PDB file of C-alpha atoms in Angstrom:
ATOM      1  CA  MET A  28      33.800 -17.977  18.875  1.00 44.00           C
ATOM      2  CA  PHE A  29      31.537 -20.483  17.348  1.00 44.00           C
ATOM      3  CA  SER A  30      28.868 -17.899  16.613  1.00 48.00           C
ATOM      4  CA  PHE A  31      31.535 -15.743  14.986  1.00 43.00           C
ATOM      5  CA  ILE A  32      32.601 -18.682  12.674  1.00 46.00           C
ATOM      6  CA  SER A  33      28.933 -19.430  11.810  1.00 49.00           C
ATOM      7  CA  ASN A  34      28.363 -15.804  10.780  1.00 48.00           C
ATOM      8  CA  LEU A  35      31.239 -15.840   8.442  1.00 54.00           C
ATOM      9  CA  LYS A  36      30.711 -16.081   4.633  1.00 61.00           C
ATOM     10  CA  THR A  37      30.967 -19.654   3.283  1.00 61.00           C
ATOM     11  CA  GLU A  38      34.268 -18.981   1.433  1.00 65.00           C
ATOM     12  CA  ASP A  39      35.842 -17.309   4.450  1.00 74.00           C
ATOM     13  CA  LYS A  40      35.434 -20.314   6.922  1.00 79.00           C
ATOM     14  CA  PRO A  41      38.052 -22.537   5.326  1.00 81.00           C
ATOM     15  CA  ILE A  42      40.514 -19.602   5.335  1.00 84.00           C
ATOM     16  CA  LEU A  43      39.997 -19.081   9.098  1.00 86.00           C
ATOM     17  CA  ILE A  44      40.245 -22.847   9.727  1.00 82.00           C
ATOM     18  CA  ALA A  45      43.450 -23.123   7.834  1.00 83.00           C
ATOM     19  CA  ALA A  46      44.939 -20.018   9.597  1.00 86.00           C
ATOM     20  CA  SER A  47      44.081 -21.613  12.847  1.00 85.00           C
ATOM     21  CA  PHE A  48      45.842 -24.732  11.814  1.00 83.00           C
ATOM     22  CA  ILE A  49      48.927 -22.688  10.882  1.00 86.00           C
ATOM     23  CA  LEU A  50      48.993 -21.452  14.485  1.00 88.00           C
ATOM     24  CA  VAL A  51      48.632 -25.006  15.793  1.00 85.00           C
ATOM     25  CA  ILE A  52      51.512 -26.231  13.580  1.00 83.00           C
ATOM     26  CA  LEU A  53      53.699 -23.366  14.748  1.00 85.00           C
ATOM     27  CA  ALA A  54      52.979 -24.157  18.412  1.00 87.00           C
ATOM     28  CA  VAL A  55      53.560 -27.855  17.916  1.00 84.00           C
ATOM     29  CA  GLY A  56      56.758 -27.477  16.079  1.00 83.00           C
ATOM     30  CA  THR A  57      58.055 -24.852  18.576  1.00 84.00           C
ATOM     31  CA  GLY A  58      57.222 -27.098  21.458  1.00 84.00           C
ATOM     32  CA  TYR A  59      58.992 -30.095  19.756  1.00 80.00           C
ATOM     33  CA  THR A  60      62.098 -28.145  18.870  1.00 81.00           C
ATOM     34  CA  LEU A  61      62.193 -26.597  22.364  1.00 81.00           C
ATOM     35  CA  ALA A  62      62.026 -29.906  24.023  1.00 79.00           C
ATOM     36  CA  THR A  63      64.452 -31.690  21.704  1.00 77.00           C
ATOM     37  CA  GLN A  64      66.909 -28.920  20.826  1.00 72.00           C
ATOM     38  CA  GLY A  65      66.452 -26.241  23.279  1.00 69.00           C
ATOM     39  CA  THR A  66      65.793 -23.671  20.615  1.00 71.00           C
ATOM     40  CA  VAL A  67      62.765 -22.255  18.641  1.00 67.00           C
ATOM     41  CA  PRO A  68      64.094 -21.822  15.042  1.00 70.00           C
ATOM     42  CA  LEU A  69      60.422 -21.810  13.570  1.00 73.00           C
ATOM     43  CA  LEU A  70      59.839 -18.257  15.052  1.00 73.00           C
ATOM     44  CA  SER A  71      62.999 -16.666  13.606  1.00 78.00           C
ATOM     45  CA  ALA A  72      62.654 -14.312  10.647  1.00 81.00           C
ATOM     46  CA  THR A  73      65.545 -16.018   8.808  1.00 84.00           C
ATOM     47  CA  TYR A  74      63.899 -19.467   9.138  1.00 84.00           C
ATOM     48  CA  LEU A  75      60.435 -18.188   8.097  1.00 86.00           C
ATOM     49  CA  LEU A  76      61.914 -16.406   5.030  1.00 90.00           C
ATOM     50  CA  GLN A  77      63.777 -19.621   4.072  1.00 89.00           C
ATOM     51  CA  GLN A  78      60.545 -21.508   4.266  1.00 89.00           C
ATOM     52  CA  LEU A  79      58.663 -18.851   2.143  1.00 91.00           C
ATOM     53  CA  GLN A  80      61.471 -19.045  -0.364  1.00 93.00           C
ATOM     54  CA  THR A  81      61.176 -22.800  -0.928  1.00 89.00           C
ATOM     55  CA  GLY A  82      57.328 -22.495  -0.516  1.00 93.00           C
ATOM     56  CA  ALA A  83      57.266 -19.955  -3.432  1.00 96.00           C
ATOM     57  CA  PHE A  84      57.704 -22.836  -5.962  1.00 96.00           C
ATOM     58  CA  LEU A  85      54.730 -24.656  -4.506  1.00 96.00           C
ATOM     59  CA  GLY A  86      52.710 -21.298  -4.248  1.00 96.00           C
ATOM     60  CA  ILE A  87      53.239 -20.575  -7.981  1.00 97.00           C
ATOM     61  CA  VAL A  88      52.073 -24.143  -8.906  1.00 97.00           C
ATOM     62  CA  ALA A  89      49.043 -23.970  -6.557  1.00 97.00           C
ATOM     63  CA  ALA A  90      48.037 -20.576  -8.099  1.00 97.00           C
ATOM     64  CA  GLY A  91      47.803 -22.159 -11.546  1.00 97.00           C
ATOM     65  CA  MET A  92      46.093 -25.306 -10.111  1.00 97.00           C
ATOM     66  CA  MET A  93      43.515 -23.124  -8.479  1.00 96.00           C
ATOM     67  CA  ILE A  94      42.449 -21.599 -11.724  1.00 97.00           C
ATOM     68  CA  VAL A  95      41.802 -25.014 -13.231  1.00 97.00           C
ATOM     69  CA  ILE A  96      40.012 -26.403 -10.178  1.00 96.00           C
ATOM     70  CA  LEU A  97      37.744 -23.424 -10.200  1.00 96.00           C
ATOM     71  CA  LEU A  98      36.452 -24.820 -13.456  1.00 95.00           C
ATOM     72  CA  GLY A  99      35.800 -28.214 -11.897  1.00 93.00           C
ATOM     73  CA  ASN A 100      38.859 -29.596 -13.768  1.00 96.00           C
ATOM     74  CA  ILE A 101      42.273 -30.642 -12.630  1.00 96.00           C
ATOM     75  CA  ASP A 102      45.753 -30.567 -14.053  1.00 97.00           C
ATOM     76  CA  LEU A 103      47.791 -33.766 -13.436  1.00 97.00           C
ATOM     77  CA  SER A 104      50.444 -32.855 -15.995  1.00 97.00           C
ATOM     78  CA  VAL A 105      52.145 -30.543 -13.395  1.00 97.00           C
ATOM     79  CA  PRO A 106      55.053 -32.853 -12.395  1.00 96.00           C
ATOM     80  CA  TRP A 107      56.544 -33.377 -15.811  1.00 96.00           C
ATOM     81  CA  THR A 108      55.571 -29.935 -17.034  1.00 97.00           C
ATOM     82  CA  MET A 109      57.858 -28.605 -14.335  1.00 97.00           C
ATOM     83  CA  THR A 110      60.481 -31.160 -15.088  1.00 95.00           C
ATOM     84  CA  ALA A 111      60.427 -30.508 -18.839  1.00 95.00           C
ATOM     85  CA  ALA A 112      60.568 -26.738 -18.382  1.00 96.00           C
ATOM     86  CA  ALA A 113      63.450 -27.016 -16.132  1.00 94.00           C
ATOM     87  CA  MET A 114      65.321 -29.304 -18.406  1.00 93.00           C
ATOM     88  CA  MET A 115      64.694 -27.244 -21.595  1.00 93.00           C
ATOM     89  CA  ALA A 116      65.641 -24.008 -19.811  1.00 93.00           C
ATOM     90  CA  ALA A 117      68.962 -25.549 -18.690  1.00 91.00           C
ATOM     91  CA  THR A 118      69.493 -27.139 -22.128  1.00 90.00           C
ATOM     92  CA  VAL A 119      68.911 -23.825 -24.030  1.00 90.00           C
ATOM     93  CA  GLY A 120      70.767 -21.747 -21.585  1.00 85.00           C
ATOM     94  CA  GLY A 121      71.793 -18.148 -21.941  1.00 87.00           C
ATOM     95  CA  GLU A 122      69.239 -15.406 -22.220  1.00 90.00           C
ATOM     96  CA  LEU A 123      66.624 -17.639 -23.740  1.00 93.00           C
ATOM     97  CA  ALA A 124      66.719 -20.117 -20.767  1.00 93.00           C
ATOM     98  CA  VAL A 125      63.708 -18.635 -18.883  1.00 95.00           C
ATOM     99  CA  PRO A 126      61.569 -17.975 -22.073  1.00 96.00           C
ATOM    100  CA  ALA A 127      62.285 -21.569 -23.193  1.00 95.00           C
ATOM    101  CA  GLY A 128      60.979 -22.924 -19.861  1.00 96.00           C
ATOM    102  CA  LEU A 129      57.866 -20.708 -20.053  1.00 97.00           C
ATOM    103  CA  ALA A 130      57.410 -21.810 -23.688  1.00 97.00           C
ATOM    104  CA  VAL A 131      57.174 -25.433 -22.560  1.00 97.00           C
ATOM    105  CA  GLY A 132      54.550 -24.590 -19.917  1.00 97.00           C
ATOM    106  CA  LEU A 133      52.581 -22.523 -22.538  1.00 97.00           C
ATOM    107  CA  ALA A 134      52.602 -25.451 -24.992  1.00 97.00           C
ATOM    108  CA  VAL A 135      51.486 -27.952 -22.360  1.00 98.00           C
ATOM    109  CA  GLY A 136      48.721 -25.683 -21.153  1.00 97.00           C
ATOM    110  CA  LEU A 137      47.556 -25.082 -24.662  1.00 98.00           C
ATOM    111  CA  LEU A 138      47.464 -28.817 -25.309  1.00 97.00           C
ATOM    112  CA  ASN A 139      45.656 -29.542 -22.175  1.00 97.00           C
ATOM    113  CA  GLY A 140      43.119 -26.842 -22.853  1.00 97.00           C
ATOM    114  CA  PHE A 141      42.459 -28.096 -26.309  1.00 97.00           C
ATOM    115  CA  GLY A 142      41.985 -31.633 -25.233  1.00 97.00           C
ATOM    116  CA  VAL A 143      39.487 -30.686 -22.497  1.00 96.00           C
ATOM    117  CA  ALA A 144      37.654 -27.808 -24.164  1.00 96.00           C
ATOM    118  CA  PHE A 145      37.458 -29.094 -27.836  1.00 96.00           C
ATOM    119  CA  LEU A 146      37.907 -32.752 -27.629  1.00 95.00           C
ATOM    120  CA  ARG A 147      35.789 -33.034 -24.413  1.00 94.00           C
ATOM    121  CA  ILE A 148      38.161 -35.479 -22.772  1.00 96.00           C
ATOM    122  CA  PRO A 149      37.907 -35.411 -18.962  1.00 95.00           C
ATOM    123  CA  SER A 150      40.734 -33.314 -17.587  1.00 96.00           C
ATOM    124  CA  MET A 151      41.863 -36.021 -15.191  1.00 95.00           C
ATOM    125  CA  ILE A 152      42.515 -38.449 -18.024  1.00 96.00           C
ATOM    126  CA  PHE A 153      43.842 -36.044 -20.605  1.00 97.00           C
ATOM    127  CA  THR A 154      46.285 -34.213 -18.389  1.00 97.00           C
ATOM    128  CA  LEU A 155      47.553 -37.518 -16.892  1.00 96.00           C
ATOM    129  CA  GLY A 156      48.187 -38.734 -20.474  1.00 97.00           C
ATOM    130  CA  VAL A 157      49.986 -35.527 -21.329  1.00 97.00           C
ATOM    131  CA  ASP A 158      52.108 -35.902 -18.123  1.00 96.00           C
ATOM    132  CA  SER A 159      53.172 -39.474 -19.401  1.00 95.00           C
ATOM    133  CA  VAL A 160      53.948 -38.062 -22.841  1.00 96.00           C
ATOM    134  CA  MET A 161      56.217 -35.322 -21.249  1.00 95.00           C
ATOM    135  CA  ARG A 162      58.055 -37.884 -19.176  1.00 94.00           C
ATOM    136  CA  GLY A 163      58.691 -40.022 -22.272  1.00 93.00           C
ATOM    137  CA  LEU A 164      59.888 -37.028 -24.195  1.00 92.00           C
ATOM    138  CA  MET A 165      62.311 -36.019 -21.450  1.00 91.00           C
ATOM    139  CA  VAL A 166      63.630 -39.566 -21.066  1.00 89.00           C
ATOM    140  CA  ALA A 167      64.235 -39.553 -24.827  1.00 89.00           C
ATOM    141  CA  HIS A 168      65.880 -36.106 -24.550  1.00 83.00           C
ATOM    142  CA  THR A 169      68.325 -37.179 -21.753  1.00 81.00           C
ATOM    143  CA  GLY A 170      68.722 -40.847 -22.832  1.00 77.00           C
ATOM    144  CA  GLY A 171      67.401 -41.862 -19.470  1.00 69.00           C
ATOM    145  CA  PHE A 172      70.218 -40.093 -17.594  1.00 69.00           C
ATOM    146  CA  ALA A 173      70.313 -36.993 -15.579  1.00 65.00           C
ATOM    147  CA  PRO A 174      70.870 -33.985 -17.970  1.00 68.00           C
ATOM    148  CA  ALA A 175      74.478 -32.608 -17.859  1.00 62.00           C
ATOM    149  CA  ASP A 176      73.191 -28.997 -18.367  1.00 71.00           C
ATOM    150  CA  GLN A 177      73.433 -26.624 -15.369  1.00 84.00           C
ATOM    151  CA  ALA A 178      71.022 -23.774 -14.519  1.00 88.00           C
ATOM    152  CA  THR A 179      72.132 -20.246 -15.752  1.00 91.00           C
ATOM    153  CA  ASP A 180      73.262 -17.535 -13.343  1.00 93.00           C
ATOM    154  CA  PHE A 181      70.001 -15.749 -14.034  1.00 94.00           C
ATOM    155  CA  MET A 182      67.898 -18.785 -13.082  1.00 94.00           C
ATOM    156  CA  ARG A 183      69.976 -19.081  -9.913  1.00 95.00           C
ATOM    157  CA  PHE A 184      69.451 -15.392  -9.028  1.00 95.00           C
ATOM    158  CA  LEU A 185      65.576 -15.791  -9.516  1.00 95.00           C
ATOM    159  CA  ALA A 186      65.473 -18.775  -7.127  1.00 94.00           C
ATOM    160  CA  SER A 187      68.261 -18.039  -4.737  1.00 92.00           C
ATOM    161  CA  GLY A 188      69.181 -14.363  -5.037  1.00 93.00           C
ATOM    162  CA  LYS A 189      67.971 -11.611  -2.674  1.00 93.00           C
ATOM    163  CA  LEU A 190      66.728  -8.086  -2.868  1.00 92.00           C
ATOM    164  CA  VAL A 191      66.861  -5.932   0.245  1.00 90.00           C
ATOM    165  CA  GLY A 192      67.367  -9.129   2.276  1.00 88.00           C
ATOM    166  CA  ILE A 193      64.342 -10.858   0.935  1.00 93.00           C
ATOM    167  CA  PRO A 194      64.635 -13.841  -1.523  1.00 95.00           C
ATOM    168  CA  VAL A 195      63.737 -12.898  -5.095  1.00 96.00           C
ATOM    169  CA  ALA A 196      61.589 -15.957  -5.382  1.00 96.00           C
ATOM    170  CA  ILE A 197      59.222 -14.522  -2.776  1.00 96.00           C
ATOM    171  CA  PHE A 198      58.896 -11.380  -4.897  1.00 96.00           C
ATOM    172  CA  ILE A 199      58.100 -13.375  -8.037  1.00 97.00           C
ATOM    173  CA  TRP A 200      55.455 -15.432  -6.006  1.00 97.00           C
ATOM    174  CA  GLY A 201      54.024 -12.120  -4.859  1.00 96.00           C
ATOM    175  CA  ILE A 202      53.808 -10.885  -8.473  1.00 97.00           C
ATOM    176  CA  VAL A 203      52.107 -14.009  -9.600  1.00 97.00           C
ATOM    177  CA  SER A 204      49.713 -13.893  -6.517  1.00 96.00           C
ATOM    178  CA  VAL A 205      48.687 -10.239  -7.312  1.00 97.00           C
ATOM    179  CA  VAL A 206      48.114 -11.073 -10.965  1.00 96.00           C
ATOM    180  CA  ILE A 207      45.949 -14.106 -10.010  1.00 96.00           C
ATOM    181  CA  ALA A 208      43.993 -12.402  -7.279  1.00 95.00           C
ATOM    182  CA  VAL A 209      43.266  -9.193  -9.209  1.00 96.00           C
ATOM    183  CA  GLY A 210      42.496 -11.300 -12.464  1.00 95.00           C
ATOM    184  CA  LEU A 211      39.955 -13.439 -10.590  1.00 95.00           C
ATOM    185  CA  LYS A 212      38.218 -10.499  -8.783  1.00 93.00           C
ATOM    186  CA  ARG A 213      38.500  -7.526 -11.162  1.00 93.00           C
ATOM    187  CA  THR A 214      38.516  -8.904 -14.764  1.00 95.00           C
ATOM    188  CA  ALA A 215      35.814 -10.234 -17.032  1.00 95.00           C
ATOM    189  CA  PHE A 216      37.888 -13.328 -17.455  1.00 95.00           C
ATOM    190  CA  GLY A 217      37.971 -13.979 -13.728  1.00 95.00           C
ATOM    191  CA  ARG A 218      34.106 -13.680 -13.579  1.00 95.00           C
ATOM    192  CA  GLU A 219      33.832 -16.026 -16.556  1.00 96.00           C
ATOM    193  CA  ILE A 220      35.915 -18.603 -14.803  1.00 96.00           C
ATOM    194  CA  TYR A 221      33.482 -18.590 -11.835  1.00 96.00           C
ATOM    195  CA  ALA A 222      30.480 -18.624 -14.088  1.00 95.00           C
ATOM    196  CA  THR A 223      31.828 -21.570 -16.203  1.00 95.00           C
ATOM    197  CA  GLY A 224      32.824 -23.452 -12.989  1.00 94.00           C
ATOM    198  CA  ASN A 225      29.367 -23.114 -11.527  1.00 92.00           C
ATOM    199  CA  LYS A 226      27.570 -24.261 -14.635  1.00 92.00           C
ATOM    200  CA  GLU A 227      29.210 -24.537 -17.952  1.00 92.00           C
ATOM    201  CA  ALA A 228      26.057 -24.885 -19.990  1.00 92.00           C
ATOM    202  CA  ALA A 229      24.433 -21.876 -18.350  1.00 93.00           C
ATOM    203  CA  ALA A 230      27.564 -19.764 -18.818  1.00 94.00           C
ATOM    204  CA  PHE A 231      27.685 -20.718 -22.438  1.00 93.00           C
ATOM    205  CA  LEU A 232      24.002 -19.816 -22.992  1.00 92.00           C
ATOM    206  CA  SER A 233      24.619 -16.471 -21.318  1.00 92.00           C
ATOM    207  CA  GLY A 234      27.268 -15.592 -23.839  1.00 92.00           C
ATOM    208  CA  VAL A 235      30.422 -16.690 -22.202  1.00 93.00           C
ATOM    209  CA  LYS A 236      33.001 -18.314 -24.571  1.00 95.00           C
ATOM    210  CA  THR A 237      33.491 -21.267 -22.345  1.00 95.00           C
ATOM    211  CA  ARG A 238      35.946 -23.031 -24.595  1.00 96.00           C
ATOM    212  CA  ARG A 239      38.189 -19.951 -24.507  1.00 97.00           C
ATOM    213  CA  VAL A 240      37.988 -19.811 -20.761  1.00 97.00           C
ATOM    214  CA  ILE A 241      38.997 -23.439 -20.319  1.00 97.00           C
ATOM    215  CA  VAL A 242      41.934 -23.060 -22.717  1.00 97.00           C
ATOM    216  CA  GLY A 243      42.952 -19.847 -21.077  1.00 97.00           C
ATOM    217  CA  SER A 244      42.877 -21.406 -17.566  1.00 97.00           C
ATOM    218  CA  PHE A 245      44.921 -24.388 -18.633  1.00 98.00           C
ATOM    219  CA  ILE A 246      47.496 -22.115 -20.280  1.00 97.00           C
ATOM    220  CA  ILE A 247      47.842 -20.142 -16.908  1.00 97.00           C
ATOM    221  CA  SER A 248      48.350 -23.448 -15.057  1.00 97.00           C
ATOM    222  CA  GLY A 249      50.938 -24.508 -17.645  1.00 97.00           C
ATOM    223  CA  LEU A 250      52.764 -21.230 -17.404  1.00 97.00           C
ATOM    224  CA  CYS A 251      52.782 -21.317 -13.557  1.00 97.00           C
ATOM    225  CA  SER A 252      54.157 -24.947 -13.694  1.00 97.00           C
ATOM    226  CA  GLY A 253      56.793 -23.973 -16.192  1.00 97.00           C
ATOM    227  CA  LEU A 254      57.818 -20.910 -14.070  1.00 97.00           C
ATOM    228  CA  ALA A 255      58.026 -22.995 -10.933  1.00 97.00           C
ATOM    229  CA  GLY A 256      60.114 -25.503 -12.814  1.00 96.00           C
ATOM    230  CA  VAL A 257      62.633 -22.870 -13.858  1.00 96.00           C
ATOM    231  CA  LEU A 258      62.906 -21.528 -10.420  1.00 96.00           C
ATOM    232  CA  LEU A 259      63.307 -24.940  -8.940  1.00 95.00           C
ATOM    233  CA  ALA A 260      66.134 -25.676 -11.400  1.00 94.00           C
ATOM    234  CA  GLY A 261      67.736 -22.381 -10.411  1.00 94.00           C
ATOM    235  CA  TYR A 262      67.406 -23.346  -6.736  1.00 94.00           C
ATOM    236  CA  SER A 263      68.927 -26.678  -7.319  1.00 91.00           C
ATOM    237  CA  ALA A 264      71.487 -25.321  -9.701  1.00 89.00           C
ATOM    238  CA  LYS A 265      70.540 -28.029 -12.225  1.00 88.00           C
ATOM    239  CA  ALA A 266      67.561 -29.933 -13.671  1.00 88.00           C
ATOM    240  CA  TYR A 267      66.993 -33.547 -12.957  1.00 87.00           C
ATOM    241  CA  GLN A 268      64.526 -36.381 -13.632  1.00 87.00           C
ATOM    242  CA  GLY A 269      61.289 -36.227 -11.752  1.00 85.00           C
ATOM    243  CA  MET A 270      61.948 -32.876  -9.984  1.00 91.00           C
ATOM    244  CA  GLY A 271      58.223 -31.965 -10.121  1.00 92.00           C
ATOM    245  CA  ASN A 272      56.816 -35.097  -8.680  1.00 92.00           C
ATOM    246  CA  PRO A 273      56.665 -33.842  -5.138  1.00 90.00           C
ATOM    247  CA  PHE A 274      54.573 -30.846  -5.962  1.00 94.00           C
ATOM    248  CA  LEU A 275      51.310 -32.385  -7.370  1.00 93.00           C
ATOM    249  CA  LEU A 276      49.635 -33.535  -4.272  1.00 88.00           C
ATOM    250  CA  PRO A 277      50.694 -30.567  -2.062  1.00 89.00           C
ATOM    251  CA  ALA A 278      49.497 -28.139  -4.724  1.00 94.00           C
ATOM    252  CA  ILE A 279      46.066 -29.768  -4.903  1.00 92.00           C
ATOM    253  CA  ALA A 280      45.924 -30.075  -1.101  1.00 88.00           C
ATOM    254  CA  ALA A 281      46.813 -26.309  -0.687  1.00 91.00           C
ATOM    255  CA  VAL A 282      43.968 -25.283  -3.045  1.00 93.00           C
ATOM    256  CA  VAL A 283      41.442 -27.562  -1.397  1.00 89.00           C
ATOM    257  CA  ILE A 284      42.493 -26.564   2.145  1.00 87.00           C
ATOM    258  CA  GLY A 285      42.010 -22.925   1.139  1.00 89.00           C
ATOM    259  CA  GLY A 286      38.355 -23.639   0.367  1.00 87.00           C
ATOM    260  CA  THR A 287      38.245 -23.861  -3.392  1.00 90.00           C
ATOM    261  CA  ARG A 288      35.462 -26.333  -4.337  1.00 88.00           C
ATOM    262  CA  ILE A 289      36.901 -29.357  -6.181  1.00 86.00           C
ATOM    263  CA  LEU A 290      33.712 -29.335  -8.282  1.00 86.00           C
ATOM    264  CA  GLY A 291      34.351 -25.703  -9.334  1.00 86.00           C
ATOM    265  CA  GLY A 292      32.701 -22.352  -9.089  1.00 86.00           C
ATOM    266  CA  GLN A 293      33.853 -21.077  -5.638  1.00 88.00           C
ATOM    267  CA  GLY A 294      37.073 -20.154  -4.054  1.00 90.00           C
ATOM    268  CA  ARG A 295      39.388 -17.247  -3.109  1.00 92.00           C
ATOM    269  CA  TYR A 296      42.996 -16.827  -3.918  1.00 95.00           C
ATOM    270  CA  LEU A 297      43.617 -15.843  -0.315  1.00 94.00           C
ATOM    271  CA  GLY A 298      42.541 -19.295   0.852  1.00 93.00           C
ATOM    272  CA  THR A 299      45.049 -20.878  -1.602  1.00 94.00           C
ATOM    273  CA  LEU A 300      47.768 -18.543  -0.250  1.00 95.00           C
ATOM    274  CA  VAL A 301      46.915 -19.602   3.313  1.00 93.00           C
ATOM    275  CA  GLY A 302      46.792 -23.199   2.220  1.00 92.00           C
ATOM    276  CA  VAL A 303      50.213 -23.037   0.658  1.00 94.00           C
ATOM    277  CA  ILE A 304      51.707 -21.587   3.867  1.00 93.00           C
ATOM    278  CA  LEU A 305      49.932 -24.247   5.963  1.00 90.00           C
ATOM    279  CA  ILE A 306      51.443 -27.068   3.691  1.00 90.00           C
ATOM    280  CA  VAL A 307      54.942 -25.457   3.782  1.00 91.00           C
ATOM    281  CA  LEU A 308      55.010 -25.228   7.537  1.00 88.00           C
ATOM    282  CA  LEU A 309      53.484 -28.612   7.966  1.00 85.00           C
ATOM    283  CA  ASN A 310      56.173 -30.066   5.652  1.00 84.00           C
ATOM    284  CA  SER A 311      58.850 -28.200   7.692  1.00 84.00           C
ATOM    285  CA  VAL A 312      57.615 -29.500  11.002  1.00 84.00           C
ATOM    286  CA  LEU A 313      57.365 -33.149   9.632  1.00 82.00           C
ATOM    287  CA  SER A 314      60.905 -32.751   8.425  1.00 83.00           C
ATOM    288  CA  ILE A 315      61.993 -31.598  11.882  1.00 82.00           C
ATOM    289  CA  MET A 316      60.228 -34.695  13.381  1.00 81.00           C
ATOM    290  CA  GLN A 317      61.922 -36.848  10.680  1.00 80.00           C
ATOM    291  CA  MET A 318      58.657 -38.021   9.207  1.00 79.00           C
ATOM    292  CA  PRO A 319      59.435 -40.172   6.208  1.00 82.00           C
ATOM    293  CA  GLU A 320      58.168 -39.255   2.756  1.00 77.00           C
ATOM    294  CA  ALA A 321      55.592 -41.952   2.682  1.00 81.00           C
ATOM    295  CA  GLY A 322      54.014 -40.582   5.840  1.00 80.00           C
ATOM    296  CA  ARG A 323      53.831 -37.111   4.288  1.00 75.00           C
ATOM    297  CA  GLN A 324      52.051 -38.426   1.244  1.00 76.00           C
ATOM    298  CA  VAL A 325      49.648 -40.073   3.408  1.00 83.00           C
ATOM    299  CA  ILE A 326      48.941 -36.870   5.303  1.00 78.00           C
ATOM    300  CA  TYR A 327      48.410 -34.894   2.142  1.00 70.00           C
ATOM    301  CA  GLY A 328      46.086 -37.453   0.734  1.00 74.00           C
ATOM    302  CA  SER A 329      44.074 -37.653   3.885  1.00 78.00           C
ATOM    303  CA  VAL A 330      43.750 -33.918   3.895  1.00 71.00           C
ATOM    304  CA  ILE A 331      42.363 -33.866   0.293  1.00 68.00           C
ATOM    305  CA  VAL A 332      39.894 -36.612   1.122  1.00 75.00           C
ATOM    306  CA  GLY A 333      38.868 -34.993   4.346  1.00 71.00           C
ATOM    307  CA  MET A 334      38.265 -31.592   2.566  1.00 66.00           C
ATOM    308  CA  LEU A 335      36.324 -33.256  -0.159  1.00 63.00           C
ATOM    309  CA  LEU A 336      33.977 -34.732   2.406  1.00 71.00           C
ATOM    310  CA  VAL A 337      33.485 -31.264   3.975  1.00 64.00           C
ATOM    311  CA  TYR A 338      33.280 -29.160   0.811  1.00 57.00           C
ATOM    312  CA  GLY A 339      32.618 -31.475  -2.086  1.00 50.00           C
ATOM    313  CA  ARG A 340      29.244 -32.723  -0.782  1.00 52.00           C
ATOM    314  CA  ASN A 341      27.802 -29.212  -0.479  1.00 51.00           C
ATOM    315  CA  ALA A 342      25.866 -27.496  -3.266  1.00 43.00           C
ATOM    316  CA  LYS A 343      27.987 -25.159  -5.426  1.00 44.00           C
ATOM    317  CA  VAL A 344      27.414 -21.509  -4.967  1.00 39.00           C
ATOM    318  CA  SER A 345      28.704 -18.506  -6.836  1.00 36.00           C
ATOM    319  CA  ALA A 346      31.689 -16.788  -5.376  1.00 37.00           C
TER     320      ALA A 346
END
């Protein structure tokens, strides 16, 4: 077993480890529910589909976050990008609700990309500032109260509806996943992301338009956050203050757990996908065990720090 792991490619090891932890979480959760409730809901198809449905929101956010982290950057504007997209979609309503939410994500991504690529401000600082700006704008928009606008029927269908017995949100997550995975592996833009993440100066000297790559990556992250915000509003049937706050740390944790180097240049989308499933199931089991939110945040933070110690200290290699 250990020789098998040692023979794996560097980027495959975190995926295998994360998949192993998923099995451990399922075993622990099943044992706990069997001992306390006499049932095993974690293994039922209905329960797993429900978890994947709610996990789709995190999965979409994590997909965009991975693109930015591959560059060695980070997007801390996710919480209020999601919230602003949800609020504006609910405010506009009608057929333009979803486009309005996506437009918010696009605008925030473009602003983040411009600040990091052209103004050369560290992404951690700039995106955190943008997050505060979005929070202020939304507080001004609502007057400090919860918005009265409700999600449209189409938003509710996208988040809570079903096709052939499978939640539509899972299909949307699947489409986003295919686009991201194929884009990273099969397109010139994907190769440019890896090259820029490995060494921006070298990529620039080799002809890569690194500023365009950085702006494009932040736009993708913004669009993913906007889409997730719209879906979350549809799932909740309304938009509300701070609805995106619980998604930042889990999204970063999912990306890092999946083996994407926080310093950029290496990572596979399959790893992020496995990381999201691990986080979703971990959160589910912690909820069953009635773990308070504070404890969950401690666990997420510990996971990120632990993975940084494992991956962040290694030399970056090309994916």
